[in-house]
Short mmCIF file of C-alpha atoms in Angstrom, two decimals:
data_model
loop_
_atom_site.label_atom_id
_atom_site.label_comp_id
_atom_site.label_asym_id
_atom_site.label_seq_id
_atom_site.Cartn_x
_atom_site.Cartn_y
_atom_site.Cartn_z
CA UNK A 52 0.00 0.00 0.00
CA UNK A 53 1.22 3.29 -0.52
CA UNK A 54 3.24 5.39 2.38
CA UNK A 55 1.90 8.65 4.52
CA UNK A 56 4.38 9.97 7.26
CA UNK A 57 3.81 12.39 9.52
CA UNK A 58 6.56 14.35 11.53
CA UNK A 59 6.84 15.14 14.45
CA UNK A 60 5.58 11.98 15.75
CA UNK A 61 5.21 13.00 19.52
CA UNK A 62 5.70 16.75 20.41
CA UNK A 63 5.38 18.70 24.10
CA UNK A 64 4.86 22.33 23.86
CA UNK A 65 4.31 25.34 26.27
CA UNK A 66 0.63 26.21 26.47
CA UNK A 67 0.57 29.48 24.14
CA UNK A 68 2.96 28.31 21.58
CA UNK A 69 1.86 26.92 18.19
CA UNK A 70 2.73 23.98 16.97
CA UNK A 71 3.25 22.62 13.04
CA UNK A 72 2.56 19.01 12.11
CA UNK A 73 3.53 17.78 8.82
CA UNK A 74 1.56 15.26 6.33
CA UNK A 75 3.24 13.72 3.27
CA UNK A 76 2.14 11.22 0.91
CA UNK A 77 5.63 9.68 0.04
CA UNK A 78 5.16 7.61 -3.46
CA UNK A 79 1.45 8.96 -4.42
CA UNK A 80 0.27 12.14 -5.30
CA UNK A 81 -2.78 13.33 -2.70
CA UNK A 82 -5.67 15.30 -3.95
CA UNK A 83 -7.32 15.22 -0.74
CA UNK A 84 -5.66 14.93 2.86
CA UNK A 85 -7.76 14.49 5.91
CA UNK A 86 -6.75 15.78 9.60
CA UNK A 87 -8.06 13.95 12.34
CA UNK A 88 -8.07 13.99 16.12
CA UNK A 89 -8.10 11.23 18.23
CA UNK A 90 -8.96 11.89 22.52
CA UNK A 91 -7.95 8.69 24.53
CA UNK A 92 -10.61 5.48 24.09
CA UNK A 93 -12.56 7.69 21.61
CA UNK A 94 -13.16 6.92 17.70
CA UNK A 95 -11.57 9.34 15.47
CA UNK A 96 -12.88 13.04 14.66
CA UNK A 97 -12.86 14.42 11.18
CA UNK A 98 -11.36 18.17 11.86
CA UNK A 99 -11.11 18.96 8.05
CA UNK A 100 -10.40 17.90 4.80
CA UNK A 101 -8.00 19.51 2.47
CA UNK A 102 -7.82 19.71 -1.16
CA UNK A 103 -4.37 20.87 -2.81
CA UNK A 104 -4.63 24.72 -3.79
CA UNK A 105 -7.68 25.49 -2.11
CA UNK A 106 -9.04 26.44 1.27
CA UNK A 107 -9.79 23.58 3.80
CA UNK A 108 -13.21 22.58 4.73
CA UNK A 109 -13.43 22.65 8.61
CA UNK A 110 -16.04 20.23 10.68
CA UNK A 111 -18.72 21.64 12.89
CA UNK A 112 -17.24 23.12 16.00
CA UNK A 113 -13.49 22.83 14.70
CA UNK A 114 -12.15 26.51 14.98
CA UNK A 115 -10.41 27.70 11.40
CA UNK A 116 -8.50 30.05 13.05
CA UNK A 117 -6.76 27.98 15.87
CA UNK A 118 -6.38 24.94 13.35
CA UNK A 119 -4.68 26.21 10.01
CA UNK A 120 -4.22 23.92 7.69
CA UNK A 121 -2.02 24.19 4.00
CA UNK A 122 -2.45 21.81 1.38
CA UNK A 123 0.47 23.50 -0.93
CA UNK A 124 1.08 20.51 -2.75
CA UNK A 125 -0.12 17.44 -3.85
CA UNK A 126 2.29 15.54 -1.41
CA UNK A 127 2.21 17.99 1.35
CA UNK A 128 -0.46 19.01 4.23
CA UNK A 129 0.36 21.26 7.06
CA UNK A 130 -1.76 21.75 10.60
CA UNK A 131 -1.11 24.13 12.39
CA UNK A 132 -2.12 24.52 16.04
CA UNK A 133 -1.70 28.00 16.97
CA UNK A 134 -1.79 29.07 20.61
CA UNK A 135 -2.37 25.80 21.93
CA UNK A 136 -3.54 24.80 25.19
CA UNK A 137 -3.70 21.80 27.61
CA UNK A 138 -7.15 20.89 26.42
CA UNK A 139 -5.86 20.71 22.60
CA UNK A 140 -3.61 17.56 23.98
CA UNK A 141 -4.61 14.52 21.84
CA UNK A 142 -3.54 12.52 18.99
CA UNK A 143 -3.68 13.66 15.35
CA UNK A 144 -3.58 11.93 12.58
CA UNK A 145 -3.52 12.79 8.37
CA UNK A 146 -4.94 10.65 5.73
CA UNK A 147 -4.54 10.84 2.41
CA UNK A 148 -6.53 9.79 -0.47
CA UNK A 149 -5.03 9.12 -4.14
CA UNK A 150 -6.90 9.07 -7.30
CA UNK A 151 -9.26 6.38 -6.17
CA UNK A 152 -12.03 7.71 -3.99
CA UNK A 153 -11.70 4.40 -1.95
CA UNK A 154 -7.81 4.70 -1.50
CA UNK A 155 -7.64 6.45 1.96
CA UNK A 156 -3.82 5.62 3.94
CA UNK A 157 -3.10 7.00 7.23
CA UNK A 158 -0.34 8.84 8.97
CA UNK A 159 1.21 7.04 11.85
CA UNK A 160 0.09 9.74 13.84
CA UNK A 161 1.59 12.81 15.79
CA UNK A 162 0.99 12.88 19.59
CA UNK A 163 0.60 16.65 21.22
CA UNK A 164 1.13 17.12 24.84
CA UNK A 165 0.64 21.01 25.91
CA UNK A 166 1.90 21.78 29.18
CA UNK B 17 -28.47 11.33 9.53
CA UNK B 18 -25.36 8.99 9.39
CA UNK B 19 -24.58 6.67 12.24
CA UNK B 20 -22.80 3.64 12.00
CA UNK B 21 -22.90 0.76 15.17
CA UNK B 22 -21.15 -1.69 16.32
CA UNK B 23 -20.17 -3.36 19.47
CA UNK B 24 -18.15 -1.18 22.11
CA UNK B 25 -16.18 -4.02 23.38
CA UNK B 26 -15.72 -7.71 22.44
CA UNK B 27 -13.97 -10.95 24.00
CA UNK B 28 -12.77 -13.77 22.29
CA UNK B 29 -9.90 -17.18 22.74
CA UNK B 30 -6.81 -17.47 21.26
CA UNK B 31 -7.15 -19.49 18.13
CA UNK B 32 -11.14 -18.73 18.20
CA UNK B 33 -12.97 -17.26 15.61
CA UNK B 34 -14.89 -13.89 16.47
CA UNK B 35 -17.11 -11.53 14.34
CA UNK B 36 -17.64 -8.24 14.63
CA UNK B 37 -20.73 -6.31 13.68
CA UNK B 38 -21.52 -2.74 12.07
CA UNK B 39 -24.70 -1.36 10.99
CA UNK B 40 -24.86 1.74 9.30
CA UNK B 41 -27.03 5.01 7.79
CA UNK B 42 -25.67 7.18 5.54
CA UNK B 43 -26.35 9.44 2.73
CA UNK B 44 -25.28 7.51 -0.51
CA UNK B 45 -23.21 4.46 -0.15
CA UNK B 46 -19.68 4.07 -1.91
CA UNK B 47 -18.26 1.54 0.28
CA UNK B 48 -17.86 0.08 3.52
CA UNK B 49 -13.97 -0.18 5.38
CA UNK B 50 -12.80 -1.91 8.18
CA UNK B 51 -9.87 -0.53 9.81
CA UNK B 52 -7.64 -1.67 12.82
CA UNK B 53 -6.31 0.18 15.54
CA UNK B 54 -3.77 -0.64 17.85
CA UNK B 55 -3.45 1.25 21.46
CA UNK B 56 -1.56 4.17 20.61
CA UNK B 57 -1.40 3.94 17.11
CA UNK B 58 -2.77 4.90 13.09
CA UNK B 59 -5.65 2.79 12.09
CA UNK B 60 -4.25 0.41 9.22
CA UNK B 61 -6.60 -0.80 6.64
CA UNK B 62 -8.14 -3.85 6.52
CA UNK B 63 -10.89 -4.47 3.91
CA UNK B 64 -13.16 -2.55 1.47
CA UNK B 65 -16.29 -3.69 0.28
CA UNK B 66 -18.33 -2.07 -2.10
CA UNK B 67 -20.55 -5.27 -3.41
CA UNK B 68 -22.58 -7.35 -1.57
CA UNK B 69 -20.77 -10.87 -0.50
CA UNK B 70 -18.11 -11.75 1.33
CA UNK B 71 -14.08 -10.86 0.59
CA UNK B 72 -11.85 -13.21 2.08
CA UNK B 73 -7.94 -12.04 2.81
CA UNK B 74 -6.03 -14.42 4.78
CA UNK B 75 -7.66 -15.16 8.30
CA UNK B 76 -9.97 -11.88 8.30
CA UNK B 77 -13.07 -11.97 5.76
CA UNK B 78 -15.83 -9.34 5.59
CA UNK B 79 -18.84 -9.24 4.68
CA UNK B 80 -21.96 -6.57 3.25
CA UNK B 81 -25.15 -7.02 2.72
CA UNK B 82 -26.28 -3.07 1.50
CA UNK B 83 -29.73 -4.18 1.61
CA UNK B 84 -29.28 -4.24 5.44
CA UNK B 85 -27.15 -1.66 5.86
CA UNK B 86 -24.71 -4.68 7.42
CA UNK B 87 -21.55 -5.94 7.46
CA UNK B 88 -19.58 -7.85 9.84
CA UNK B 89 -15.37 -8.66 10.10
CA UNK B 90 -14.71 -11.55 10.81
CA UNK B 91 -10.77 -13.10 12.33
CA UNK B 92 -10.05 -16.81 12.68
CA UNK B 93 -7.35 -18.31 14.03
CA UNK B 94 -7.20 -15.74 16.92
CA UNK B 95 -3.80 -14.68 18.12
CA UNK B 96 -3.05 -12.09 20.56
CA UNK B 97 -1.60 -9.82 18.43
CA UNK B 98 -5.24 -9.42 17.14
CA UNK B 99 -6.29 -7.37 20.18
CA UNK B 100 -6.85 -3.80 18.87
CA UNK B 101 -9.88 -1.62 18.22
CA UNK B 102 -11.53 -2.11 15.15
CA UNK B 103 -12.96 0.57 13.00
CA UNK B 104 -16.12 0.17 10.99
CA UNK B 105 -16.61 3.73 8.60
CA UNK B 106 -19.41 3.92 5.66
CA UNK B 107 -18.40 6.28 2.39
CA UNK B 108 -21.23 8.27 1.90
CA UNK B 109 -22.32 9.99 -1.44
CA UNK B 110 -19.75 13.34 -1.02
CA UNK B 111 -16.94 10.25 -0.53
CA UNK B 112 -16.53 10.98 2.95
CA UNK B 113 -16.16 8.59 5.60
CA UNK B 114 -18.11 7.96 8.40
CA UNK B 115 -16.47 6.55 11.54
CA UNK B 116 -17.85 4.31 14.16
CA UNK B 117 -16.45 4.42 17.58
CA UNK B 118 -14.60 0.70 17.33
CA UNK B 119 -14.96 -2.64 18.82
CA UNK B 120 -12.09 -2.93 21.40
CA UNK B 121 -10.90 -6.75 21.12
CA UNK B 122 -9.66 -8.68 23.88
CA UNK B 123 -7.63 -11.98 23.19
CA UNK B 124 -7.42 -14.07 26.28
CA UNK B 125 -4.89 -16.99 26.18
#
């Protein structure tokens, strides 16, 4: 299957700071990357999905401004957390989806920890 | 609205066979995907299933019945390496998925 890293994979930050996570689809080109969060024992939650050139479409509730996402390329999403805070602490994870509608691989995941 | 079910927790033997259940609603229908998800970790894909039948891969098959709005994962030969959450989601018409909350499965030896 094809190959989606994500870096950092764990990160601790000062509450305040913001935080960049990066997405890349290594051996496919992406047309559409999803971010997800992840709080412990909980399914995953669709923040936004990301098409390459344009503007991200944000969930209900998921705050465009505090979450900025860039899809510059077709191999490349960025999120953004900017002035996080403790209660922003939880796993995130990218997806990408090739050409295929069905072809969604995930991100290993980047674990926040605000302090 | 969209909702997909399935069991919050299930408990099987090592070397048993267990299914897991999903039920779902959604708006349009392109496909059904089982993920798993180990404590800590990115789901990793299991199975799609777009027709109705069952797709075998190794020791997991699933199955769909769209009729029903069903389908159901099933792993033989448990080994404990199997215990993970496992992630039913529905494509809907706009190609989006939609999640369930996982079946948590717990191999005892």
């Amino acid at each position: 299957g094809a190959v989606v890293s994500q870096h950092p994979s764990r990160v601790i930050c000062k509450s305040g700071t913001s935080v960049k996570i990066e997405c890349r689809s290594l051996d496919f080109q992406a047309t559409t990357m999803f971010w997800y969060r992840q709080f412990p024992k909980q399914s995953l939650m669709l923040m936004a999905t990301s098409n390459e050139g344009s503007k991200a479409t944000y969930e209900q509730g998921v705050e465009k401004d505090k979450f900025l996402i860039n899809h510059a390329s077709l191999t490349l999403s960025t999120l953004t957390v900017t002035s996080a805070h403790p209660e922003d602490s939880s796993f995130y994870i990218c997806s990408a989806r090739g050409t295929e509608p069905y072809e969604q691989y995930f991100g290993p995941g980047t674990r926040l920890t605000v302090t | 609205g969209q909702n997909i079910d399935q069991p919050t927790e299930m408990t099987a033997t090592e070397g048993a066979i267990v299914q897991i259940n999903c039920t779902y609603q959604t708006s349009g229908f392109n496909g059904l995907f089982w993920y798993q998800q180990h404590a800590g970790e990115a789901p990793t894909f299991l199975s799609y299933n777009v027709l109705d039948g069952l797709e075998e891969k190794g020791r997991f098959s699933s199955f769909l019945s769209r009729s029903k709005g069903y389908s159901y994962l099933l792993l033989k030969e448990l080994q404990m390496k199997d215990s993970a959450s496992y992630l039913c989601a529905a494509m809907d018409s706009n190609y989006q998925l939609i999640w369930g909350a996982g079946t948590k499965l717990i191999i005892k030896p």
